[in-house]
Amino acid sequence: MKVRPRLAALALAALATAAVGFAIAQTPAPQPATALSDALPVPPPPKITGTAWVLMDYATGQVLAGENIDARVEPASITKVMTSYVIAAEMKAGKIKPTDPVMMSEHAWREGGAGTEGSYSGFEVNQTAPLVEMEKGMVVQSGNDAAIALAEHVAGSEDAFASLMNAYAARIGMKASHFVNPHGLSEENHYTTARDLALLGRALVRDFPEAYSYNKIKEYTVGPITQRNRNLLLWRDPSVDGIKTGHHSGAGYCLMASGKRGDQRLISVVMGSTSESQRAVDSQALLNWGFRFYETHRLYEASKAIAKQKVWKGQAEEVQLGVAEPMLVSTPRGKYARLKPSMDVPKTLIAPIKQGQKIGTVKVSLDGKVIAQRPLIALNAVEEGGFFKRLWDEFWMWWEAP
């Protein structure tokens, strides 16, 4: 016994009263949508011809299916998606403008122009064009010359631009990629993975929708030359609005595609395919499979309380907990009601607590596997209580200690 009998009785009475307002974080439970009863398992994804491929849900970043997703591959002209991202980011930072005159230098023309084996835009050598027009020539026509000219304008040289590419790639979370040029022609130490490319496509859609919109342009004219976008899915599937093709002997035929049906967007990446037609067929099959068998759910809204936790020594008795950004999850269709949320929070919280302070983690599991987790934050600040409040809580913390 820690206290004398009379004090113990008083303490127990007070504890019974205090327990009414005591609230260890309550486990949130998403409201189930209409679900299929005993839904059948998701069938395997379509067989894909290629060295590596992945299908990713845009909203959550979850990988729905894939093979060799972390294997090193050559990105070929899909590299230009990274180039577009850098240009958009530097424009947002105020360093360049869409109206900037971009020079098609002799170097850009010789290394990536009509005299080479790669794709070219058709802009005249030693002439300028507005940056936004040069970028469309790079995106739609896959112009290597335009990519070089843009890199020189943004950073002074291809090498300096490649440094920017790698810096932004790291910020996006592309952990297994390294770029040495803005166009994607084969070079040593120029590599990526299917997973990283899906993350890149997701980042471009999310961060720079205007720049992303150039990818759905079906054809583009420079001077007397009109060239078609090589992404065949733009003609076959109205839900597809990007993203980029790639091809050279070392990389094979590649395609990063994205489509949106209703509120759901998916991103597919097929690397090392055998032909222009095959990469399109496989990408279409992946998107169709994903849209048919998976759905995206919004579990918790940002900055809305999903739990509360007792706070000791504070002016308030509890703190509300929530997530900083909406929490979404992708599930096989018909399995939404089987999601199991749980929370990992400290048993004891002591004031002061700052608004936005990380308190714990909310996790969502499906069939015993964690499929999503986010930090829990304090939605309100709790200031430190007065002297007697702190003293009183100190006593109760001591009393309840094991």
XYZ file of C-alpha atoms in Angstrom:
402
model
C 0.000 0.000 0.000
C 1.498 3.344 -1.121
C -0.677 5.586 1.097
C -2.438 5.403 4.437
C -5.960 3.834 4.413
C -7.883 7.129 4.710
C -5.868 8.746 1.898
C -6.255 5.619 -0.219
C -10.054 5.726 0.124
C -10.112 9.391 -0.880
C -7.872 8.684 -3.824
C -10.002 5.803 -5.053
C -13.145 7.946 -4.928
C -11.482 10.698 -6.918
C -10.116 8.188 -9.403
C -13.592 6.803 -10.033
C -14.806 10.335 -10.835
C -11.791 11.146 -13.005
C -12.106 7.923 -14.984
C -15.326 9.165 -16.563
C -13.419 11.789 -18.551
C -10.346 9.647 -19.190
C -9.971 8.707 -22.835
C -7.072 6.721 -24.204
C -7.058 7.165 -27.963
C -10.126 5.562 -29.443
C -9.574 3.289 -32.431
C -11.216 4.925 -35.447
C -13.512 2.827 -37.597
C -14.253 3.882 -41.179
C -17.864 3.568 -42.207
C -18.090 0.649 -44.641
C -19.460 1.268 -48.086
C -21.674 -1.228 -49.828
C -19.486 -4.262 -50.326
C -19.823 -7.589 -52.079
C -20.460 -10.443 -49.694
C -17.500 -12.827 -49.544
C -15.843 -11.137 -52.503
C -13.788 -13.424 -54.688
C -10.013 -12.994 -54.681
C -8.552 -10.594 -57.212
C -7.366 -12.592 -60.248
C -3.693 -12.281 -61.187
C -2.723 -9.296 -63.330
C -2.334 -9.735 -67.077
C 0.861 -11.260 -68.394
C 3.171 -8.447 -69.445
C 5.879 -8.579 -72.089
C 8.812 -6.624 -70.694
C 11.751 -6.631 -68.326
C 9.980 -4.692 -65.552
C 6.528 -3.239 -64.954
C 4.362 -1.767 -62.220
C 0.820 -0.526 -61.635
C 0.402 2.166 -58.963
C -2.635 3.862 -57.473
C -2.148 7.612 -57.838
C -4.045 8.727 -54.739
C -2.283 6.427 -52.285
C 0.983 5.524 -53.987
C 0.222 1.854 -53.347
C 1.712 -0.660 -55.748
C -1.193 -2.802 -56.951
C 0.916 -5.175 -59.037
C 4.359 -5.367 -60.530
C 7.363 -7.398 -61.522
C 11.023 -6.470 -61.128
C 9.818 -3.076 -59.960
C 13.144 -2.218 -58.321
C 15.380 -3.635 -61.031
C 17.668 -1.098 -62.701
C 16.508 -0.176 -66.218
C 17.299 2.466 -68.817
C 14.493 5.061 -68.941
C 15.005 6.086 -72.585
C 12.775 9.061 -73.473
C 10.672 8.651 -70.327
C 13.622 10.649 -68.955
C 11.873 13.685 -70.410
C 9.186 13.412 -67.712
C 11.938 14.207 -65.218
C 13.032 17.076 -67.460
C 9.460 18.406 -67.473
C 9.313 18.160 -63.694
C 12.527 20.167 -63.271
C 11.327 22.844 -65.688
C 7.990 23.173 -63.888
C 9.664 23.311 -60.473
C 12.158 25.959 -61.574
C 9.308 27.937 -63.119
C 7.349 27.780 -59.881
C 10.441 29.059 -58.070
C 10.459 32.086 -60.389
C 13.769 31.263 -62.058
C 12.338 30.879 -65.569
C 9.144 31.891 -67.369
C 7.028 30.193 -70.042
C 7.680 33.148 -72.356
C 11.483 32.906 -72.093
C 13.131 32.745 -75.531
C 14.972 29.411 -75.659
C 17.799 29.079 -78.155
C 18.151 25.951 -80.243
C 21.919 25.924 -79.968
C 24.155 24.243 -82.484
C 25.117 21.729 -79.799
C 21.459 20.857 -79.126
C 20.763 20.606 -82.854
C 23.773 18.403 -83.597
C 23.305 16.099 -80.593
C 19.540 15.744 -80.783
C 18.331 17.116 -84.097
C 17.259 15.673 -87.423
C 20.768 14.428 -88.216
C 20.648 11.935 -85.353
C 18.873 8.603 -85.020
C 16.643 9.825 -82.192
C 13.450 11.862 -82.088
C 13.691 15.562 -82.866
C 11.381 18.558 -82.616
C 12.198 20.520 -85.761
C 13.057 23.907 -84.230
C 15.618 25.749 -86.360
C 19.227 25.879 -85.237
C 20.414 29.202 -83.801
C 16.820 30.405 -83.546
C 14.723 30.914 -80.422
C 11.240 29.784 -79.477
C 9.161 30.462 -76.343
C 10.002 28.041 -73.576
C 6.482 26.616 -73.414
C 6.554 25.862 -77.158
C 9.974 24.240 -76.895
C 8.699 22.139 -74.014
C 5.696 20.933 -76.007
C 8.115 19.973 -78.783
C 9.988 17.885 -76.225
C 6.899 16.323 -74.660
C 4.686 15.607 -77.681
C 7.329 14.976 -80.327
C 9.866 13.587 -77.848
C 12.426 15.985 -79.271
C 15.922 15.267 -77.984
C 17.077 18.587 -79.444
C 14.387 20.444 -77.497
C 15.359 18.640 -74.282
C 18.982 19.727 -74.672
C 18.032 23.311 -75.548
C 15.765 23.512 -72.493
C 18.465 22.076 -70.244
C 20.946 24.659 -71.476
C 18.464 27.450 -70.890
C 17.514 26.342 -67.386
C 20.958 25.396 -66.060
C 23.578 26.501 -68.590
C 24.625 22.997 -69.582
C 23.369 19.418 -69.681
C 25.654 18.446 -66.806
C 24.337 21.208 -64.559
C 20.777 20.336 -65.512
C 21.408 16.672 -64.667
C 22.421 17.784 -61.183
C 19.029 19.469 -60.855
C 17.320 16.325 -62.119
C 18.987 14.216 -59.445
C 18.210 16.739 -56.711
C 14.520 16.834 -57.600
C 14.435 13.041 -58.030
C 15.695 12.662 -54.471
C 13.028 15.085 -53.242
C 10.324 13.038 -54.996
C 11.600 9.867 -53.346
C 13.205 8.210 -56.376
C 15.787 6.286 -54.372
C 17.199 4.115 -57.157
C 17.571 6.587 -60.047
C 20.420 8.595 -61.494
C 20.277 10.920 -64.488
C 23.133 12.227 -66.623
C 21.201 13.800 -69.504
C 17.792 15.428 -70.149
C 16.702 13.283 -73.117
C 17.279 9.633 -72.251
C 19.725 8.465 -74.884
C 21.824 5.628 -73.491
C 24.714 6.688 -71.270
C 26.624 5.071 -68.447
C 25.085 5.788 -65.021
C 21.786 6.914 -66.544
C 19.257 4.580 -64.939
C 16.038 4.244 -62.941
C 13.452 1.641 -61.895
C 9.819 1.005 -62.742
C 8.804 1.988 -59.210
C 10.732 5.261 -59.372
C 9.173 6.156 -62.714
C 5.684 5.565 -61.300
C 6.565 7.870 -58.397
C 7.777 10.458 -60.909
C 4.560 10.276 -62.909
C 2.546 10.616 -59.713
C 4.587 13.644 -58.664
C 4.141 15.396 -62.022
C 0.349 14.936 -61.941
C 0.148 16.085 -58.318
C 2.605 18.975 -58.301
C 2.352 20.438 -61.803
C -0.956 19.584 -63.503
C -0.466 22.197 -66.236
C 2.872 20.736 -67.277
C 1.310 17.289 -67.105
C -1.487 18.360 -69.456
C 0.980 18.728 -72.331
C 1.282 14.932 -72.372
C -2.247 14.453 -73.731
C -1.632 16.623 -76.821
C -1.985 14.192 -79.724
C 0.099 16.040 -82.292
C 2.261 19.126 -82.509
C 3.508 21.257 -85.397
C 6.834 23.060 -85.643
C 7.242 24.939 -88.911
C 6.253 22.599 -91.726
C 6.617 19.470 -89.576
C 3.661 17.908 -87.758
C 4.407 14.921 -85.538
C 2.066 12.646 -83.615
C 2.358 11.707 -79.964
C 3.707 8.149 -79.822
C 1.444 7.157 -76.923
C -1.094 5.047 -78.790
C -3.409 4.897 -75.776
C -4.364 8.540 -76.318
C -6.343 7.336 -79.344
C -7.615 4.078 -77.847
C -8.795 5.017 -74.350
C -10.473 8.359 -73.565
C -9.578 7.990 -69.880
C -5.842 8.043 -70.669
C -4.214 11.487 -70.595
C -0.500 10.663 -70.515
C 2.289 10.146 -69.959
C 5.366 9.286 -72.053
C 6.875 6.704 -74.370
C 10.507 5.717 -74.730
C 12.642 3.563 -76.968
C 16.212 2.802 -77.883
C 18.130 -0.429 -78.416
C 19.309 -0.681 -74.819
C 15.956 0.086 -73.215
C 13.544 -1.627 -75.576
C 10.046 -0.166 -75.946
C 8.763 1.585 -72.815
C 5.580 3.363 -71.805
C 4.519 5.256 -68.696
C 0.745 5.667 -68.910
C -1.913 7.209 -66.703
C -5.679 7.289 -66.853
C -8.523 8.560 -64.704
C -11.943 6.976 -64.444
C -14.324 8.692 -62.076
C -12.318 9.742 -59.032
C -9.700 7.036 -59.469
C -6.381 7.526 -61.266
C -3.844 4.788 -61.976
C -0.281 4.933 -63.270
C 1.321 2.085 -65.204
C 4.934 1.645 -66.272
C 6.046 -0.995 -68.783
C 9.777 -1.225 -69.503
C 11.705 -3.297 -72.030
C 8.776 -4.351 -74.193
C 9.242 -5.806 -77.671
C 7.381 -3.302 -79.844
C 5.438 -0.050 -79.909
C 2.213 -2.015 -80.235
C 3.031 -4.471 -77.437
C 3.835 -1.779 -74.878
C 0.485 -0.136 -75.607
C -1.474 -3.398 -75.416
C 0.155 -4.349 -72.110
C -0.297 -0.895 -70.592
C -3.967 -0.895 -71.563
C -4.428 -4.345 -70.034
C -2.812 -3.219 -66.768
C -4.987 -0.121 -66.496
C -8.158 -2.068 -67.285
C -7.272 -4.705 -64.685
C -6.557 -2.096 -62.025
C -9.736 -0.112 -62.628
C -11.818 -3.297 -62.690
C -10.547 -4.916 -59.510
C -9.396 -2.055 -57.237
C -11.009 1.014 -55.730
C -9.728 3.977 -53.738
C -11.321 5.055 -50.458
C -10.907 8.185 -48.381
C -10.791 7.016 -44.771
C -10.045 10.189 -42.835
C -10.179 13.860 -43.727
C -7.319 16.196 -42.951
C -7.444 18.119 -39.666
C -10.596 16.392 -38.426
C -10.562 14.605 -35.081
C -10.506 10.823 -35.315
C -9.452 10.159 -31.723
C -8.646 11.843 -28.424
C -6.078 11.210 -25.743
C -5.814 12.066 -22.063
C -3.268 14.824 -21.293
C -1.627 15.203 -17.888
C -0.576 18.491 -16.289
C -2.365 20.584 -18.926
C -4.921 23.372 -18.947
C -7.139 21.004 -20.977
C -7.855 17.399 -20.065
C -7.369 15.913 -23.527
C -6.012 16.510 -26.995
C -7.754 15.720 -30.275
C -5.808 13.645 -32.771
C -6.053 13.530 -36.556
C -4.026 13.393 -39.767
C -2.376 16.308 -41.534
C -3.419 15.133 -45.001
C -6.386 13.058 -46.163
C -5.763 9.358 -45.598
C -6.681 7.232 -48.575
C -6.306 3.540 -49.220
C -6.651 1.251 -52.218
C -8.435 -2.057 -51.733
C -9.702 -4.874 -53.893
C -13.314 -4.176 -54.756
C -15.700 -5.623 -52.192
C -13.188 -5.693 -49.310
C -13.664 -2.224 -47.880
C -15.658 -3.479 -44.889
C -12.775 -5.786 -43.921
C -10.372 -2.938 -43.222
C -9.089 -2.888 -39.656
C -7.798 0.458 -38.345
C -5.574 0.635 -35.267
C -3.625 3.293 -33.444
C -0.233 3.379 -31.808
C -0.099 6.271 -29.333
C 1.876 6.951 -26.153
C 0.182 5.760 -22.981
C 1.102 8.971 -21.174
C 0.995 12.472 -22.641
C 2.247 15.418 -20.599
C 1.587 19.075 -21.435
C 2.644 21.286 -23.083
C 1.633 19.904 -26.485
C 1.975 21.960 -29.635
C -0.628 22.015 -32.386
C 0.642 19.821 -35.212
C 2.934 17.829 -32.918
C 3.269 14.176 -33.919
C 1.628 12.007 -31.267
C 1.510 8.533 -32.767
C 0.504 6.538 -35.838
C -2.745 5.316 -37.342
C -2.524 2.095 -39.349
C -5.002 0.309 -41.592
C -4.746 -3.425 -42.197
C -6.430 -5.774 -44.622
C -6.350 -9.509 -43.972
C -3.595 -9.042 -41.405
C -1.327 -6.892 -43.600
C -0.751 -3.179 -43.020
C -1.618 -1.438 -46.284
C -1.472 2.206 -45.142
C -0.224 4.230 -42.197
C 0.044 7.917 -41.382
C 1.337 10.027 -38.481
C -1.224 11.185 -35.936
C -0.885 14.833 -34.983
C -2.319 17.050 -32.273
C -5.128 19.123 -33.735
C -5.131 21.515 -30.790
C -2.464 22.866 -28.483
C -2.585 22.038 -24.782
C -0.789 24.558 -22.597
C 0.817 23.597 -19.324
C -1.549 23.801 -16.336
C -1.064 25.800 -13.154
C 1.005 24.731 -10.180
C -1.792 22.900 -8.316
C -3.014 21.164 -11.518
C 0.475 19.888 -12.201
C 0.874 18.794 -8.592
C -2.486 16.994 -8.575
C -1.734 15.192 -11.843
C 1.715 14.280 -10.595
C 0.083 12.517 -7.651
C -2.326 10.591 -9.895
C 0.431 9.610 -12.312
C 2.348 8.239 -9.328
C -0.745 6.493 -8.012
C -1.463 4.772 -11.322
C 2.126 3.782 -11.969
C 2.617 -0.002 -11.898
